[in-house]
């Protein structure tokens, strides 16, 4: 059975409802703040994969809207990057970026060392670490042919399989880890943000249909310009996520709005629209995971995933939490760190969004993590991976 694009989105919506229902009924899931789309998506993926393995039912998705949802979300993230906010989070961005670079180097070195211990090609460790986990599925697909040419057989399949496993693990361990920190350290949400949340709530209540139209039009315009820029960058043989252009354009629009108020765009409602897109994107991505590929993958892939997950979790509990300030914001940033170091920035944002819904919005975390996880680290990761290919390739 093949679902149309609209039916796929509809199923993703049901998955979110299902995840929320399961979360409300199973206390441990609610206690550790597992994101509803991750819960529902993972259960549905298991069911679909099991039915397929038994030869009873095969479901194929048309994910035509998945990229649009992803770009919509990251456009909303880009719109949050105003100069005014950057001044507040400037040092935090630098420190968190340096920490992430350190984590990336550990990921690469550990992967290469583990690959040699297991008798695998050294680049197998890079592929199942920095490329597939920090880079995500898109980077894994982009670098797959290059790794195959360098001597890693089946690199594209291995990379995507590892990336999918990383996304699941990043969603499963990120929020419980942060919740553990919040409970153990007795961390409190900053009181001075309560009034802002109240004002946002009042603003959302007074939001009119015409305002929604204007915000959707603005987002569409920004995404149109941004994806054009991304396509141009890709034509230069530079590998970057497709949403980067839209993020940059959104940031430019935001800073123009902060000074001249041309479009009268509400940052709060851009965030709300992005949140809806994020929820559907995560549900769609996880429910369509081909879990049989994880089952059929070679043992080394499972070993790499386990070791890398442990390293990322330890870094998040220790260095990431300390560098970020050892407060509530730091715990949320730790969850974000797990998300983008094990999968995608969307995973990181889903982890942080789940925490903020329960404990309160972490303004600095939502500024720092997207900037580090989706902008700066992609450039550095590509450079390090290219260096490794030149060093260890055939």
Short mmCIF file of N, CA and C in Angstrom, two decimals, residues 120-179:
data_model
loop_
_atom_site.label_atom_id
_atom_site.label_comp_id
_atom_site.label_asym_id
_atom_site.label_seq_id
_atom_site.Cartn_x
_atom_site.Cartn_y
_atom_site.Cartn_z
N UNK A 120 38.01 -3.24 10.72
CA UNK A 120 37.28 -2.56 9.66
C UNK A 120 38.15 -1.45 9.06
N UNK A 121 37.71 -0.93 7.92
CA UNK A 121 38.38 0.20 7.29
C UNK A 121 38.31 1.40 8.24
N UNK A 122 39.41 2.13 8.46
CA UNK A 122 39.38 3.28 9.38
C UNK A 122 38.26 4.27 9.07
N UNK A 123 37.97 4.46 7.79
CA UNK A 123 36.92 5.41 7.42
C UNK A 123 35.53 4.93 7.83
N UNK A 124 35.40 3.62 8.14
CA UNK A 124 34.13 3.11 8.64
C UNK A 124 33.78 3.81 9.95
N UNK A 125 34.80 4.08 10.76
CA UNK A 125 34.59 4.78 12.02
C UNK A 125 34.19 6.22 11.84
N UNK A 126 34.73 6.86 10.80
CA UNK A 126 34.36 8.25 10.50
C UNK A 126 32.93 8.29 9.95
N UNK A 127 32.61 7.33 9.09
CA UNK A 127 31.28 7.28 8.48
C UNK A 127 30.19 7.08 9.52
N UNK A 128 30.43 6.18 10.47
CA UNK A 128 29.42 5.87 11.48
C UNK A 128 29.48 6.82 12.67
N UNK A 129 30.33 7.82 12.59
CA UNK A 129 30.42 8.82 13.66
C UNK A 129 30.08 10.19 13.15
N UNK A 130 31.10 10.94 12.78
CA UNK A 130 30.93 12.34 12.38
C UNK A 130 29.99 12.51 11.19
N UNK A 131 30.10 11.63 10.20
CA UNK A 131 29.29 11.78 8.99
C UNK A 131 27.82 11.50 9.26
N UNK A 132 27.53 10.33 9.83
CA UNK A 132 26.15 9.89 9.99
C UNK A 132 25.47 10.45 11.23
N UNK A 133 26.21 10.65 12.30
CA UNK A 133 25.60 11.10 13.55
C UNK A 133 25.56 12.62 13.63
N UNK A 134 26.72 13.25 13.69
CA UNK A 134 26.73 14.72 13.72
C UNK A 134 26.19 15.30 12.42
N UNK A 135 26.54 14.67 11.30
CA UNK A 135 26.08 15.16 10.00
C UNK A 135 24.63 14.87 9.72
N UNK A 136 24.16 13.67 10.10
CA UNK A 136 22.78 13.30 9.84
C UNK A 136 22.59 12.57 8.52
N UNK A 137 21.36 12.17 8.22
CA UNK A 137 21.09 11.39 7.01
C UNK A 137 21.50 12.09 5.72
N UNK A 138 21.25 13.40 5.64
CA UNK A 138 21.60 14.13 4.42
C UNK A 138 23.08 14.10 4.14
N UNK A 139 23.87 14.33 5.17
CA UNK A 139 25.33 14.30 5.02
C UNK A 139 25.80 12.89 4.69
N UNK A 140 25.16 11.88 5.31
CA UNK A 140 25.53 10.49 5.04
C UNK A 140 25.30 10.15 3.57
N UNK A 141 24.18 10.61 3.02
CA UNK A 141 23.88 10.35 1.61
C UNK A 141 24.84 11.12 0.70
N UNK A 142 25.16 12.35 1.10
CA UNK A 142 26.04 13.17 0.27
C UNK A 142 27.46 12.61 0.22
N UNK A 143 27.94 12.12 1.37
CA UNK A 143 29.31 11.61 1.43
C UNK A 143 29.42 10.13 1.07
N UNK A 144 28.28 9.42 0.99
CA UNK A 144 28.30 7.99 0.72
C UNK A 144 29.15 7.59 -0.47
N UNK A 145 28.90 8.15 -1.66
CA UNK A 145 29.70 7.78 -2.83
C UNK A 145 31.19 8.07 -2.66
N UNK A 146 31.51 9.14 -1.94
CA UNK A 146 32.91 9.50 -1.72
C UNK A 146 33.59 8.44 -0.86
N UNK A 147 32.89 7.97 0.18
CA UNK A 147 33.45 6.94 1.05
C UNK A 147 33.56 5.61 0.31
N UNK A 148 32.60 5.32 -0.55
CA UNK A 148 32.67 4.09 -1.33
C UNK A 148 33.90 4.11 -2.25
N UNK A 149 34.14 5.27 -2.85
CA UNK A 149 35.32 5.42 -3.71
C UNK A 149 36.61 5.33 -2.91
N UNK A 150 36.52 5.69 -1.61
CA UNK A 150 37.70 5.67 -0.74
C UNK A 150 37.96 4.30 -0.14
N UNK A 151 37.03 3.34 -0.37
CA UNK A 151 37.28 1.98 0.11
C UNK A 151 36.28 1.39 1.07
N UNK A 152 35.21 2.12 1.41
CA UNK A 152 34.19 1.60 2.33
C UNK A 152 33.02 1.07 1.51
N UNK A 153 32.88 -0.25 1.45
CA UNK A 153 31.81 -0.85 0.64
C UNK A 153 30.44 -0.59 1.27
N UNK A 154 29.47 -0.25 0.42
CA UNK A 154 28.11 0.00 0.90
C UNK A 154 28.00 1.19 1.81
N UNK A 155 28.85 2.19 1.61
CA UNK A 155 28.91 3.33 2.52
C UNK A 155 27.58 4.08 2.61
N UNK A 156 26.88 4.22 1.51
CA UNK A 156 25.62 4.97 1.53
C UNK A 156 24.59 4.29 2.41
N UNK A 157 24.43 2.97 2.25
CA UNK A 157 23.46 2.22 3.06
C UNK A 157 23.87 2.22 4.53
N UNK A 158 25.16 1.99 4.78
CA UNK A 158 25.66 1.99 6.15
C UNK A 158 25.44 3.35 6.80
N UNK A 159 25.74 4.41 6.05
CA UNK A 159 25.60 5.76 6.60
C UNK A 159 24.18 6.10 6.95
N UNK A 160 23.25 5.83 6.05
CA UNK A 160 21.84 6.15 6.30
C UNK A 160 21.29 5.31 7.45
N UNK A 161 21.66 4.02 7.49
CA UNK A 161 21.20 3.15 8.57
C UNK A 161 21.70 3.65 9.92
N UNK A 162 22.97 4.01 9.98
CA UNK A 162 23.54 4.54 11.22
C UNK A 162 22.87 5.84 11.62
N UNK A 163 22.62 6.70 10.64
CA UNK A 163 21.97 7.98 10.92
C UNK A 163 20.57 7.78 11.49
N UNK A 164 19.82 6.83 10.93
CA UNK A 164 18.48 6.56 11.44
C UNK A 164 18.53 6.05 12.88
N UNK A 165 19.48 5.15 13.14
CA UNK A 165 19.64 4.66 14.50
C UNK A 165 20.03 5.77 15.45
N UNK A 166 20.90 6.68 14.98
CA UNK A 166 21.31 7.81 15.80
C UNK A 166 20.17 8.74 16.13
N UNK A 167 19.29 8.97 15.16
CA UNK A 167 18.13 9.83 15.39
C UNK A 167 17.24 9.25 16.48
N UNK A 168 17.00 7.95 16.42
CA UNK A 168 16.17 7.30 17.43
C UNK A 168 16.83 7.40 18.81
N UNK A 169 18.12 7.05 18.88
CA UNK A 169 18.83 7.10 20.16
C UNK A 169 18.90 8.53 20.70
N UNK A 170 19.14 9.49 19.82
CA UNK A 170 19.20 10.88 20.26
C UNK A 170 17.90 11.35 20.86
N UNK A 171 16.78 10.90 20.29
CA UNK A 171 15.48 11.26 20.83
C UNK A 171 15.16 10.53 22.12
N UNK A 172 15.65 9.29 22.24
CA UNK A 172 15.33 8.48 23.41
C UNK A 172 16.15 8.85 24.64
N UNK A 173 17.40 9.29 24.46
CA UNK A 173 18.24 9.55 25.63
C UNK A 173 18.42 11.03 25.94
N UNK A 174 18.11 11.92 25.00
CA UNK A 174 18.36 13.34 25.22
C UNK A 174 17.54 13.95 26.33
N UNK A 175 16.21 13.82 26.26
CA UNK A 175 15.36 14.44 27.28
C UNK A 175 15.45 13.74 28.64
N UNK A 176 15.52 12.40 28.70
CA UNK A 176 15.72 11.77 30.02
C UNK A 176 17.01 12.23 30.69
N UNK A 177 18.06 12.41 29.92
CA UNK A 177 19.33 12.87 30.46
C UNK A 177 19.18 14.26 31.08
N UNK A 178 18.53 15.17 30.35
CA UNK A 178 18.33 16.52 30.86
C UNK A 178 17.41 16.53 32.07
N UNK A 179 16.38 15.68 32.05
CA UNK A 179 15.46 15.59 33.18
C UNK A 179 16.20 15.10 34.41
#
